[in-house]
Amino acid sequence: MDNLKTSLYQKHKDLGAKIVPFGKYLMPLFYSGVKDEHFNTRNNASVFDVSHMGCVTVKGDDAAVFLNYITSNNVNKLYDSKIQYSCFLNHKGGIVDDLLIYMISANEYLLVINSNNIDKDISFMDHYSSNYEVKIKDFSSQISIMALQGPNSKYILNQFLNSCNLEIDLNKLNYYHFYKFKNKLIGDVIVSSTGYTGAGGFEIYVDNNYSNIIWDGLFSKGEEYGLKPAGLAARDTLRLEMGFCLYGNDINENCTPVEANLNFIIDLNKDFLGKDIVHNQISNGCEKKLIAFSLSEKGIPRKGYNILDEEDKVIGEVTSGTMSPSLSKGIGLAYIDVNFINKKCFLDIRGKKNMIIFEKLPFYKKK
């Protein structure tokens, strides 16, 4: 099967991006270079094409009740135009996927899910939906998503929206909230105050037919603010500096949100799949935990590298790692035996031991 292309694929080609397969899609890995795109996002603004992400609606009289059962967070805490970070859990408490839930109305929700999990997530929802009055629709292939990230994002987006004759006050759009509107120039649009970089900014959801108009419009307004395109590589270094989990690396069906330190998206004041397992771990502890670390000496942690104790016994494994552009040192996330947290441990880099330093997240703190 040939890889899919987003509606912005030709833009990436024309800009000279390094294109690589990512899941089912061909996506831009980088344009000018990872470090340049990383720092430009932190200091100015960048646009990421994240149209590979999945978009699913859940509608119906039982939409909230259904979602409350299959997700760990409490959907009843949402209100119109509010967003919630949550996860699907299986009956063993394992993370089927992490997701964002957008409340459109009391009976309609938009779920933004990971691209590699779209088919799995749809099957998961269908399996548990039979007893609920809900309709689940996957329209991922119809929607383009652009992440405009960085401290100058607000100025750029504000000017672009004004050029579309839209008077929207982005200063009133709080974090994890969104605006939904229709415009004759750019169609049906959702603008949310969300992102995966820790640099601030917005994510823009639009019909594929209007994506190139918005891309060009953002760059026409963004030139004076240092706007550049950025690829998946910089998105990964940015998210890792914040300690954000990546599905398939740091979280999967073999770990629980408690083990991944995601207790803030667990609400025990309701019933949900896997609750008994999760509740037990919160009450009695668990055998492994996701920890953040940096290296005491020069080196780069990589996924799959072992964490050792002082006697060279394997007590953990790296799930994500990189050389932090902002901190100029190796950083990573790893699951380790809880008995060794904050004790002397080492990263095994091809037979060479490099002592790790346990860190508190985020790695990168804004100045």
mmCIF file of C-alpha atoms in Angstrom:
data_model
loop_
_atom_site.group_PDB
_atom_site.id
_atom_site.type_symbol
_atom_site.label_atom_id
_atom_site.label_comp_id
_atom_site.label_asym_id
_atom_site.label_seq_id
_atom_site.Cartn_x
_atom_site.Cartn_y
_atom_site.Cartn_z
ATOM 1 C CA MET A 1 0.000 0.000 0.000
ATOM 2 C CA ASP A 2 1.341 3.433 -0.975
ATOM 3 C CA ASN A 3 1.863 6.011 1.753
ATOM 4 C CA LEU A 4 -0.795 8.686 2.057
ATOM 5 C CA LYS A 5 -0.081 12.364 1.492
ATOM 6 C CA THR A 6 -1.541 15.267 3.407
ATOM 7 C CA SER A 7 -3.201 18.121 1.536
ATOM 8 C CA LEU A 8 -0.024 20.167 2.193
ATOM 9 C CA TYR A 9 2.390 17.589 0.752
ATOM 10 C CA GLN A 10 3.284 19.681 -2.321
ATOM 11 C CA LYS A 11 4.088 22.661 -0.087
ATOM 12 C CA HIS A 12 6.628 20.536 1.771
ATOM 13 C CA LYS A 13 8.167 19.311 -1.483
ATOM 14 C CA ASP A 14 8.402 22.842 -2.885
ATOM 15 C CA LEU A 15 10.117 24.004 0.321
ATOM 16 C CA GLY A 16 12.742 21.267 0.015
ATOM 17 C CA ALA A 17 11.681 19.295 3.082
ATOM 18 C CA LYS A 18 13.196 15.917 3.858
ATOM 19 C CA ILE A 19 10.174 13.661 3.413
ATOM 20 C CA VAL A 20 9.942 10.342 5.282
ATOM 21 C CA PRO A 21 7.248 7.714 5.888
ATOM 22 C CA PHE A 22 5.540 8.239 9.238
ATOM 23 C CA GLY A 23 2.846 5.665 9.893
ATOM 24 C CA LYS A 24 0.601 5.681 6.838
ATOM 25 C CA TYR A 25 1.744 9.118 5.695
ATOM 26 C CA LEU A 26 4.661 10.791 3.953
ATOM 27 C CA MET A 27 5.598 13.633 6.287
ATOM 28 C CA PRO A 28 8.266 16.380 6.478
ATOM 29 C CA LEU A 29 11.052 15.388 8.881
ATOM 30 C CA PHE A 30 12.839 18.731 8.608
ATOM 31 C CA TYR A 31 13.402 21.709 6.279
ATOM 32 C CA SER A 32 16.318 23.944 7.336
ATOM 33 C CA GLY A 33 17.486 21.550 10.073
ATOM 34 C CA VAL A 34 16.301 20.254 13.434
ATOM 35 C CA LYS A 35 18.171 22.737 15.642
ATOM 36 C CA ASP A 36 17.215 25.745 13.527
ATOM 37 C CA GLU A 37 13.537 24.747 13.557
ATOM 38 C CA HIS A 38 13.665 23.919 17.265
ATOM 39 C CA PHE A 39 15.071 27.312 18.281
ATOM 40 C CA ASN A 40 12.856 29.185 15.846
ATOM 41 C CA THR A 41 9.814 27.616 17.504
ATOM 42 C CA ARG A 42 11.060 28.564 20.967
ATOM 43 C CA ASN A 43 12.012 32.123 19.960
ATOM 44 C CA ASN A 44 9.750 33.119 17.053
ATOM 45 C CA ALA A 45 7.126 30.884 15.429
ATOM 46 C CA SER A 46 6.869 27.758 13.311
ATOM 47 C CA VAL A 47 4.147 25.923 11.419
ATOM 48 C CA PHE A 48 3.920 22.131 11.624
ATOM 49 C CA ASP A 49 1.716 20.030 9.366
ATOM 50 C CA VAL A 50 0.092 17.526 11.734
ATOM 51 C CA SER A 51 -2.685 16.451 9.392
ATOM 52 C CA HIS A 52 -1.730 12.816 9.963
ATOM 53 C CA MET A 53 -3.530 12.964 13.310
ATOM 54 C CA GLY A 54 -6.951 11.353 13.570
ATOM 55 C CA CYS A 55 -10.225 13.266 13.937
ATOM 56 C CA VAL A 56 -13.334 11.422 15.117
ATOM 57 C CA THR A 57 -16.710 12.747 16.223
ATOM 58 C CA VAL A 58 -18.918 11.122 18.840
ATOM 59 C CA LYS A 59 -22.509 12.329 18.706
ATOM 60 C CA GLY A 60 -25.712 11.322 20.439
ATOM 61 C CA ASP A 61 -27.738 11.500 23.627
ATOM 62 C CA ASP A 62 -25.282 9.167 25.389
ATOM 63 C CA ALA A 63 -22.093 10.773 24.036
ATOM 64 C CA ALA A 64 -20.875 12.085 27.399
ATOM 65 C CA VAL A 65 -21.809 8.920 29.326
ATOM 66 C CA PHE A 66 -20.117 6.734 26.705
ATOM 67 C CA LEU A 67 -16.919 8.785 26.639
ATOM 68 C CA ASN A 68 -16.828 8.893 30.416
ATOM 69 C CA TYR A 69 -16.766 5.101 30.502
ATOM 70 C CA ILE A 70 -14.048 4.571 27.886
ATOM 71 C CA THR A 71 -11.727 7.402 29.014
ATOM 72 C CA SER A 72 -9.852 7.958 32.272
ATOM 73 C CA ASN A 73 -10.583 11.652 32.776
ATOM 74 C CA ASN A 74 -13.989 13.093 33.678
ATOM 75 C CA VAL A 75 -15.877 14.277 30.605
ATOM 76 C CA ASN A 76 -18.518 15.846 32.851
ATOM 77 C CA LYS A 77 -15.997 18.533 33.760
ATOM 78 C CA LEU A 78 -16.050 19.793 30.172
ATOM 79 C CA TYR A 79 -18.210 22.630 28.862
ATOM 80 C CA ASP A 80 -18.748 24.060 25.379
ATOM 81 C CA SER A 81 -15.435 25.059 23.725
ATOM 82 C CA LYS A 82 -13.326 23.347 26.431
ATOM 83 C CA ILE A 83 -10.691 20.681 25.703
ATOM 84 C CA GLN A 84 -9.560 17.804 27.894
ATOM 85 C CA TYR A 85 -6.492 15.576 27.746
ATOM 86 C CA SER A 86 -7.368 11.957 28.471
ATOM 87 C CA CYS A 87 -6.686 8.358 27.471
ATOM 88 C CA PHE A 88 -8.510 5.224 26.423
ATOM 89 C CA LEU A 89 -7.775 2.321 28.767
ATOM 90 C CA ASN A 90 -8.259 -1.390 28.259
ATOM 91 C CA HIS A 91 -9.655 -3.663 30.999
ATOM 92 C CA LYS A 92 -6.117 -4.191 32.330
ATOM 93 C CA GLY A 93 -5.560 -0.458 32.721
ATOM 94 C CA GLY A 94 -3.215 -0.315 29.727
ATOM 95 C CA ILE A 95 -3.234 2.810 27.554
ATOM 96 C CA VAL A 96 -4.959 2.116 24.232
ATOM 97 C CA ASP A 97 -4.282 5.715 23.163
ATOM 98 C CA ASP A 98 -3.972 9.217 24.560
ATOM 99 C CA LEU A 99 -6.226 11.857 23.057
ATOM 100 C CA LEU A 100 -7.768 15.301 23.216
ATOM 101 C CA ILE A 101 -11.533 15.640 23.688
ATOM 102 C CA TYR A 102 -13.156 18.821 22.331
ATOM 103 C CA MET A 103 -16.665 19.505 23.624
ATOM 104 C CA ILE A 104 -18.664 20.972 20.738
ATOM 105 C CA SER A 105 -21.978 20.655 22.601
ATOM 106 C CA ALA A 106 -23.609 18.439 25.221
ATOM 107 C CA ASN A 107 -24.233 15.757 22.582
ATOM 108 C CA GLU A 108 -21.221 16.215 20.303
ATOM 109 C CA TYR A 109 -17.492 15.763 20.902
ATOM 110 C CA LEU A 110 -14.431 15.857 18.657
ATOM 111 C CA LEU A 111 -11.676 13.383 19.519
ATOM 112 C CA VAL A 112 -8.134 13.989 18.264
ATOM 113 C CA ILE A 113 -6.232 10.707 18.303
ATOM 114 C CA ASN A 114 -2.818 9.433 17.234
ATOM 115 C CA SER A 115 -2.393 8.669 13.543
ATOM 116 C CA ASN A 116 -1.043 5.158 13.979
ATOM 117 C CA ASN A 117 -3.972 4.262 16.237
ATOM 118 C CA ILE A 118 -6.917 5.456 14.142
ATOM 119 C CA ASP A 119 -8.145 2.015 13.052
ATOM 120 C CA LYS A 120 -7.466 0.508 16.479
ATOM 121 C CA ASP A 121 -9.259 3.345 18.283
ATOM 122 C CA ILE A 122 -12.317 3.143 16.018
ATOM 123 C CA SER A 123 -12.557 -0.610 16.665
ATOM 124 C CA PHE A 124 -12.121 0.008 20.395
ATOM 125 C CA MET A 125 -14.936 2.573 20.460
ATOM 126 C CA ASP A 126 -17.219 0.486 18.271
ATOM 127 C CA HIS A 127 -16.734 -2.498 20.561
ATOM 128 C CA TYR A 128 -17.993 -0.621 23.620
ATOM 129 C CA SER A 129 -20.653 1.537 21.933
ATOM 130 C CA SER A 130 -23.396 -1.056 21.460
ATOM 131 C CA ASN A 131 -25.156 -0.187 24.714
ATOM 132 C CA TYR A 132 -25.070 3.556 24.087
ATOM 133 C CA GLU A 133 -27.039 5.913 21.856
ATOM 134 C CA VAL A 134 -24.030 7.278 19.944
ATOM 135 C CA LYS A 135 -22.766 7.670 16.413
ATOM 136 C CA ILE A 136 -19.010 7.492 15.799
ATOM 137 C CA LYS A 137 -17.625 9.029 12.614
ATOM 138 C CA ASP A 138 -14.032 9.043 11.422
ATOM 139 C CA PHE A 139 -13.335 12.009 9.147
ATOM 140 C CA SER A 140 -9.549 12.082 9.557
ATOM 141 C CA SER A 141 -8.899 12.014 5.800
ATOM 142 C CA GLN A 142 -11.039 15.135 5.249
ATOM 143 C CA ILE A 143 -9.317 17.398 7.768
ATOM 144 C CA SER A 144 -5.992 19.229 7.710
ATOM 145 C CA ILE A 145 -4.340 20.328 10.941
ATOM 146 C CA MET A 146 -1.660 22.982 11.224
ATOM 147 C CA ALA A 147 0.145 23.659 14.501
ATOM 148 C CA LEU A 148 1.251 27.296 14.665
ATOM 149 C CA GLN A 149 3.652 27.299 17.614
ATOM 150 C CA GLY A 150 5.915 29.832 19.294
ATOM 151 C CA PRO A 151 5.718 33.190 21.103
ATOM 152 C CA ASN A 152 4.870 35.122 17.918
ATOM 153 C CA SER A 153 2.000 32.803 16.951
ATOM 154 C CA LYS A 154 -0.712 35.061 18.324
ATOM 155 C CA TYR A 155 0.388 38.072 16.257
ATOM 156 C CA ILE A 156 0.569 36.028 13.067
ATOM 157 C CA LEU A 157 -2.757 34.276 13.500
ATOM 158 C CA ASN A 158 -4.489 37.463 14.566
ATOM 159 C CA GLN A 159 -3.367 39.272 11.401
ATOM 160 C CA PHE A 160 -4.379 36.349 9.210
ATOM 161 C CA LEU A 161 -7.850 36.102 10.752
ATOM 162 C CA ASN A 162 -8.294 39.852 10.351
ATOM 163 C CA SER A 163 -7.452 39.491 6.652
ATOM 164 C CA CYS A 164 -10.341 36.989 6.446
ATOM 165 C CA ASN A 165 -12.681 39.613 7.954
ATOM 166 C CA LEU A 166 -12.808 37.713 11.228
ATOM 167 C CA GLU A 167 -12.815 39.705 14.456
ATOM 168 C CA ILE A 168 -11.647 37.091 16.942
ATOM 169 C CA ASP A 169 -9.885 38.066 20.161
ATOM 170 C CA LEU A 170 -7.145 35.476 20.650
ATOM 171 C CA ASN A 171 -6.245 37.102 23.971
ATOM 172 C CA LYS A 172 -9.484 35.672 25.357
ATOM 173 C CA LEU A 173 -8.754 32.158 24.120
ATOM 174 C CA ASN A 174 -7.449 30.418 27.215
ATOM 175 C CA TYR A 175 -5.227 27.340 27.185
ATOM 176 C CA TYR A 176 -7.136 24.164 26.266
ATOM 177 C CA HIS A 177 -10.070 26.114 24.854
ATOM 178 C CA PHE A 178 -11.139 26.605 21.243
ATOM 179 C CA TYR A 179 -13.112 28.753 18.837
ATOM 180 C CA LYS A 180 -15.281 27.166 16.143
ATOM 181 C CA PHE A 181 -16.499 29.290 13.257
ATOM 182 C CA LYS A 182 -17.418 29.346 9.573
ATOM 183 C CA ASN A 183 -15.926 31.776 7.082
ATOM 184 C CA LYS A 184 -16.549 32.149 3.341
ATOM 185 C CA LEU A 185 -12.797 32.394 2.642
ATOM 186 C CA ILE A 186 -11.529 29.459 4.726
ATOM 187 C CA GLY A 187 -14.627 27.365 5.440
ATOM 188 C CA ASP A 188 -15.385 25.639 8.741
ATOM 189 C CA VAL A 189 -12.514 26.167 11.159
ATOM 190 C CA ILE A 190 -11.522 25.221 14.689
ATOM 191 C CA VAL A 191 -8.729 27.212 16.339
ATOM 192 C CA SER A 192 -7.544 25.760 19.630
ATOM 193 C CA SER A 193 -5.036 26.977 22.189
ATOM 194 C CA THR A 194 -3.117 23.701 22.241
ATOM 195 C CA GLY A 195 0.198 22.265 21.091
ATOM 196 C CA TYR A 196 2.879 19.651 21.606
ATOM 197 C CA THR A 197 5.923 21.919 21.875
ATOM 198 C CA GLY A 198 5.689 23.846 25.138
ATOM 199 C CA ALA A 199 6.273 27.028 23.144
ATOM 200 C CA GLY A 200 2.670 28.237 23.195
ATOM 201 C CA GLY A 201 0.505 28.683 20.137
ATOM 202 C CA PHE A 202 -2.487 27.255 18.352
ATOM 203 C CA GLU A 203 -3.720 24.322 16.334
ATOM 204 C CA ILE A 204 -5.923 25.005 13.316
ATOM 205 C CA TYR A 205 -8.400 22.419 11.989
ATOM 206 C CA VAL A 206 -9.790 23.008 8.507
ATOM 207 C CA ASP A 207 -11.266 21.163 5.544
ATOM 208 C CA ASN A 208 -8.559 19.925 3.159
ATOM 209 C CA ASN A 209 -9.848 22.229 0.416
ATOM 210 C CA TYR A 210 -8.813 25.302 2.418
ATOM 211 C CA SER A 211 -5.531 24.143 3.949
ATOM 212 C CA ASN A 212 -3.248 25.664 1.316
ATOM 213 C CA ILE A 213 -5.023 29.012 1.597
ATOM 214 C CA ILE A 214 -4.384 29.070 5.340
ATOM 215 C CA TRP A 215 -0.767 27.886 4.958
ATOM 216 C CA ASP A 216 -0.024 30.661 2.438
ATOM 217 C CA GLY A 217 -1.925 33.205 4.500
ATOM 218 C CA LEU A 218 0.026 32.426 7.653
ATOM 219 C CA PHE A 219 3.340 32.794 5.858
ATOM 220 C CA SER A 220 2.304 36.047 4.188
ATOM 221 C CA LYS A 221 1.561 37.528 7.617
ATOM 222 C CA GLY A 222 4.341 35.713 9.445
ATOM 223 C CA GLU A 223 7.407 36.809 7.524
ATOM 224 C CA GLU A 224 8.041 39.817 9.755
ATOM 225 C CA TYR A 225 7.689 37.584 12.828
ATOM 226 C CA GLY A 226 10.257 35.013 11.720
ATOM 227 C CA LEU A 227 7.758 32.305 10.783
ATOM 228 C CA LYS A 228 9.286 29.140 9.316
ATOM 229 C CA PRO A 229 8.017 25.647 8.530
ATOM 230 C CA ALA A 230 9.107 22.891 10.909
ATOM 231 C CA GLY A 231 9.058 19.117 10.700
ATOM 232 C CA LEU A 232 8.492 16.093 12.880
ATOM 233 C CA ALA A 233 12.096 15.955 14.110
ATOM 234 C CA ALA A 234 11.904 19.375 15.793
ATOM 235 C CA ARG A 235 8.438 18.549 17.093
ATOM 236 C CA ASP A 236 9.981 15.545 18.840
ATOM 237 C CA THR A 237 12.882 17.440 20.439
ATOM 238 C CA LEU A 238 10.494 20.171 21.561
ATOM 239 C CA ARG A 239 8.004 17.765 23.132
ATOM 240 C CA LEU A 240 10.754 15.779 24.832
ATOM 241 C CA GLU A 241 12.226 18.909 26.447
ATOM 242 C CA MET A 242 8.767 19.355 28.009
ATOM 243 C CA GLY A 243 8.503 15.689 28.999
ATOM 244 C CA PHE A 244 5.354 15.112 26.932
ATOM 245 C CA CYS A 245 4.649 11.425 26.321
ATOM 246 C CA LEU A 246 4.715 9.966 22.820
ATOM 247 C CA TYR A 247 2.410 7.045 22.134
ATOM 248 C CA GLY A 248 4.336 3.972 21.023
ATOM 249 C CA ASN A 249 7.407 5.143 22.924
ATOM 250 C CA ASP A 250 6.533 6.316 26.427
ATOM 251 C CA ILE A 251 2.994 4.971 26.655
ATOM 252 C CA ASN A 252 1.311 1.897 25.201
ATOM 253 C CA GLU A 253 -1.090 -0.894 26.116
ATOM 254 C CA ASN A 254 1.494 -2.474 28.416
ATOM 255 C CA CYS A 255 1.670 0.485 30.788
ATOM 256 C CA THR A 256 -0.921 2.320 32.842
ATOM 257 C CA PRO A 257 -1.375 6.076 33.309
ATOM 258 C CA VAL A 258 -0.186 5.654 36.903
ATOM 259 C CA GLU A 259 3.086 4.100 35.749
ATOM 260 C CA ALA A 260 3.406 6.915 33.160
ATOM 261 C CA ASN A 261 2.852 9.623 35.827
ATOM 262 C CA LEU A 262 -0.399 10.694 34.185
ATOM 263 C CA ASN A 263 -2.456 10.663 37.394
ATOM 264 C CA PHE A 264 -3.743 14.133 36.527
ATOM 265 C CA ILE A 265 -5.900 12.603 33.777
ATOM 266 C CA ILE A 266 -7.406 9.979 36.089
ATOM 267 C CA ASP A 267 -10.684 10.648 37.912
ATOM 268 C CA LEU A 268 -11.583 7.918 40.396
ATOM 269 C CA ASN A 269 -14.920 9.598 41.160
ATOM 270 C CA LYS A 270 -16.529 7.792 38.219
ATOM 271 C CA ASP A 271 -16.570 4.351 36.663
ATOM 272 C CA PHE A 272 -14.324 3.612 33.680
ATOM 273 C CA LEU A 273 -12.561 0.757 31.957
ATOM 274 C CA GLY A 274 -9.531 -0.464 33.894
ATOM 275 C CA LYS A 275 -10.437 1.538 36.995
ATOM 276 C CA ASP A 276 -9.798 -1.333 39.412
ATOM 277 C CA ILE A 277 -6.219 -1.772 38.191
ATOM 278 C CA VAL A 278 -5.520 1.958 38.214
ATOM 279 C CA HIS A 279 -7.100 2.426 41.640
ATOM 280 C CA ASN A 280 -5.003 -0.386 43.066
ATOM 281 C CA GLN A 281 -1.780 1.146 41.714
ATOM 282 C CA ILE A 282 -2.631 4.564 43.120
ATOM 283 C CA SER A 283 -3.370 3.007 46.533
ATOM 284 C CA ASN A 284 -0.595 0.427 46.710
ATOM 285 C CA GLY A 285 2.044 1.596 44.253
ATOM 286 C CA CYS A 286 3.415 -0.078 41.147
ATOM 287 C CA GLU A 287 6.565 -1.914 40.148
ATOM 288 C CA LYS A 288 7.780 0.488 37.446
ATOM 289 C CA LYS A 289 7.554 4.209 36.811
ATOM 290 C CA LEU A 290 8.365 6.546 33.948
ATOM 291 C CA ILE A 291 11.228 8.799 35.018
ATOM 292 C CA ALA A 292 12.986 11.762 33.417
ATOM 293 C CA PHE A 293 16.755 11.860 33.332
ATOM 294 C CA SER A 294 19.754 13.653 31.888
ATOM 295 C CA LEU A 295 23.265 12.358 31.383
ATOM 296 C CA SER A 296 26.183 13.316 33.607
ATOM 297 C CA GLU A 297 28.617 12.923 30.694
ATOM 298 C CA LYS A 298 28.472 13.477 26.965
ATOM 299 C CA GLY A 299 26.154 11.044 25.218
ATOM 300 C CA ILE A 300 22.755 10.623 23.590
ATOM 301 C CA PRO A 301 20.093 8.317 25.074
ATOM 302 C CA ARG A 302 18.215 6.251 22.510
ATOM 303 C CA LYS A 303 14.991 4.270 22.714
ATOM 304 C CA GLY A 304 15.730 0.723 23.850
ATOM 305 C CA TYR A 305 18.952 1.509 25.739
ATOM 306 C CA ASN A 306 19.142 -0.213 29.127
ATOM 307 C CA ILE A 307 19.300 1.474 32.526
ATOM 308 C CA LEU A 308 21.644 -0.357 34.939
ATOM 309 C CA ASP A 309 22.143 -0.376 38.686
ATOM 310 C CA GLU A 310 25.597 -0.230 40.330
ATOM 311 C CA GLU A 311 26.010 -3.970 39.847
ATOM 312 C CA ASP A 312 25.217 -3.763 36.117
ATOM 313 C CA LYS A 313 21.802 -5.344 36.544
ATOM 314 C CA VAL A 314 19.204 -4.112 34.040
ATOM 315 C CA ILE A 315 16.559 -2.207 36.012
ATOM 316 C CA GLY A 316 14.947 -0.146 33.248
ATOM 317 C CA GLU A 317 14.761 0.854 29.607
ATOM 318 C CA VAL A 318 14.803 4.158 27.731
ATOM 319 C CA THR A 319 11.560 4.994 25.905
ATOM 320 C CA SER A 320 12.581 8.369 24.408
ATOM 321 C CA GLY A 321 15.894 10.183 24.227
ATOM 322 C CA THR A 322 17.689 12.969 22.393
ATOM 323 C CA MET A 323 20.377 15.607 22.602
ATOM 324 C CA SER A 324 18.461 18.599 23.901
ATOM 325 C CA PRO A 325 19.098 21.620 21.644
ATOM 326 C CA SER A 326 18.149 24.044 24.427
ATOM 327 C CA LEU A 327 20.164 22.393 27.199
ATOM 328 C CA SER A 328 23.042 20.948 25.133
ATOM 329 C CA LYS A 329 22.948 17.626 26.956
ATOM 330 C CA GLY A 330 21.418 14.202 26.591
ATOM 331 C CA ILE A 331 17.927 13.859 28.041
ATOM 332 C CA GLY A 332 15.425 11.042 28.091
ATOM 333 C CA LEU A 333 12.473 9.212 29.561
ATOM 334 C CA ALA A 334 12.673 5.640 30.839
ATOM 335 C CA TYR A 335 10.687 3.084 32.772
ATOM 336 C CA ILE A 336 12.656 1.789 35.743
ATOM 337 C CA ASP A 337 12.090 -0.399 38.788
ATOM 338 C CA VAL A 338 10.626 1.941 41.439
ATOM 339 C CA ASN A 339 13.130 0.640 44.006
ATOM 340 C CA PHE A 340 15.929 2.379 42.116
ATOM 341 C CA ILE A 341 14.384 5.812 41.652
ATOM 342 C CA ASN A 342 16.777 8.553 42.847
ATOM 343 C CA LYS A 343 19.550 6.013 43.397
ATOM 344 C CA LYS A 344 22.814 5.635 41.506
ATOM 345 C CA CYS A 345 21.917 4.363 38.036
ATOM 346 C CA PHE A 346 23.625 4.279 34.670
ATOM 347 C CA LEU A 347 22.708 4.369 31.007
ATOM 348 C CA ASP A 348 24.329 1.603 28.972
ATOM 349 C CA ILE A 349 25.493 3.175 25.705
ATOM 350 C CA ARG A 350 26.901 0.293 23.670
ATOM 351 C CA GLY A 351 28.759 -1.099 26.669
ATOM 352 C CA LYS A 352 29.833 2.237 28.149
ATOM 353 C CA LYS A 353 28.192 3.316 31.417
ATOM 354 C CA ASN A 354 27.034 6.926 31.731
ATOM 355 C CA MET A 355 25.563 7.928 35.094
ATOM 356 C CA ILE A 356 22.064 9.384 34.869
ATOM 357 C CA ILE A 357 20.731 12.366 36.788
ATOM 358 C CA PHE A 358 17.066 12.132 37.808
ATOM 359 C CA GLU A 359 15.233 15.250 36.651
ATOM 360 C CA LYS A 360 11.947 16.999 37.377
ATOM 361 C CA LEU A 361 9.856 17.872 34.347
ATOM 362 C CA PRO A 362 9.879 19.871 32.260
ATOM 363 C CA PHE A 363 13.537 19.672 31.295
ATOM 364 C CA TYR A 364 13.248 23.077 29.627
ATOM 365 C CA LYS A 365 12.014 25.967 31.745
ATOM 366 C CA LYS A 366 11.006 29.198 30.047
ATOM 367 C CA LYS A 367 13.191 32.142 31.044
#
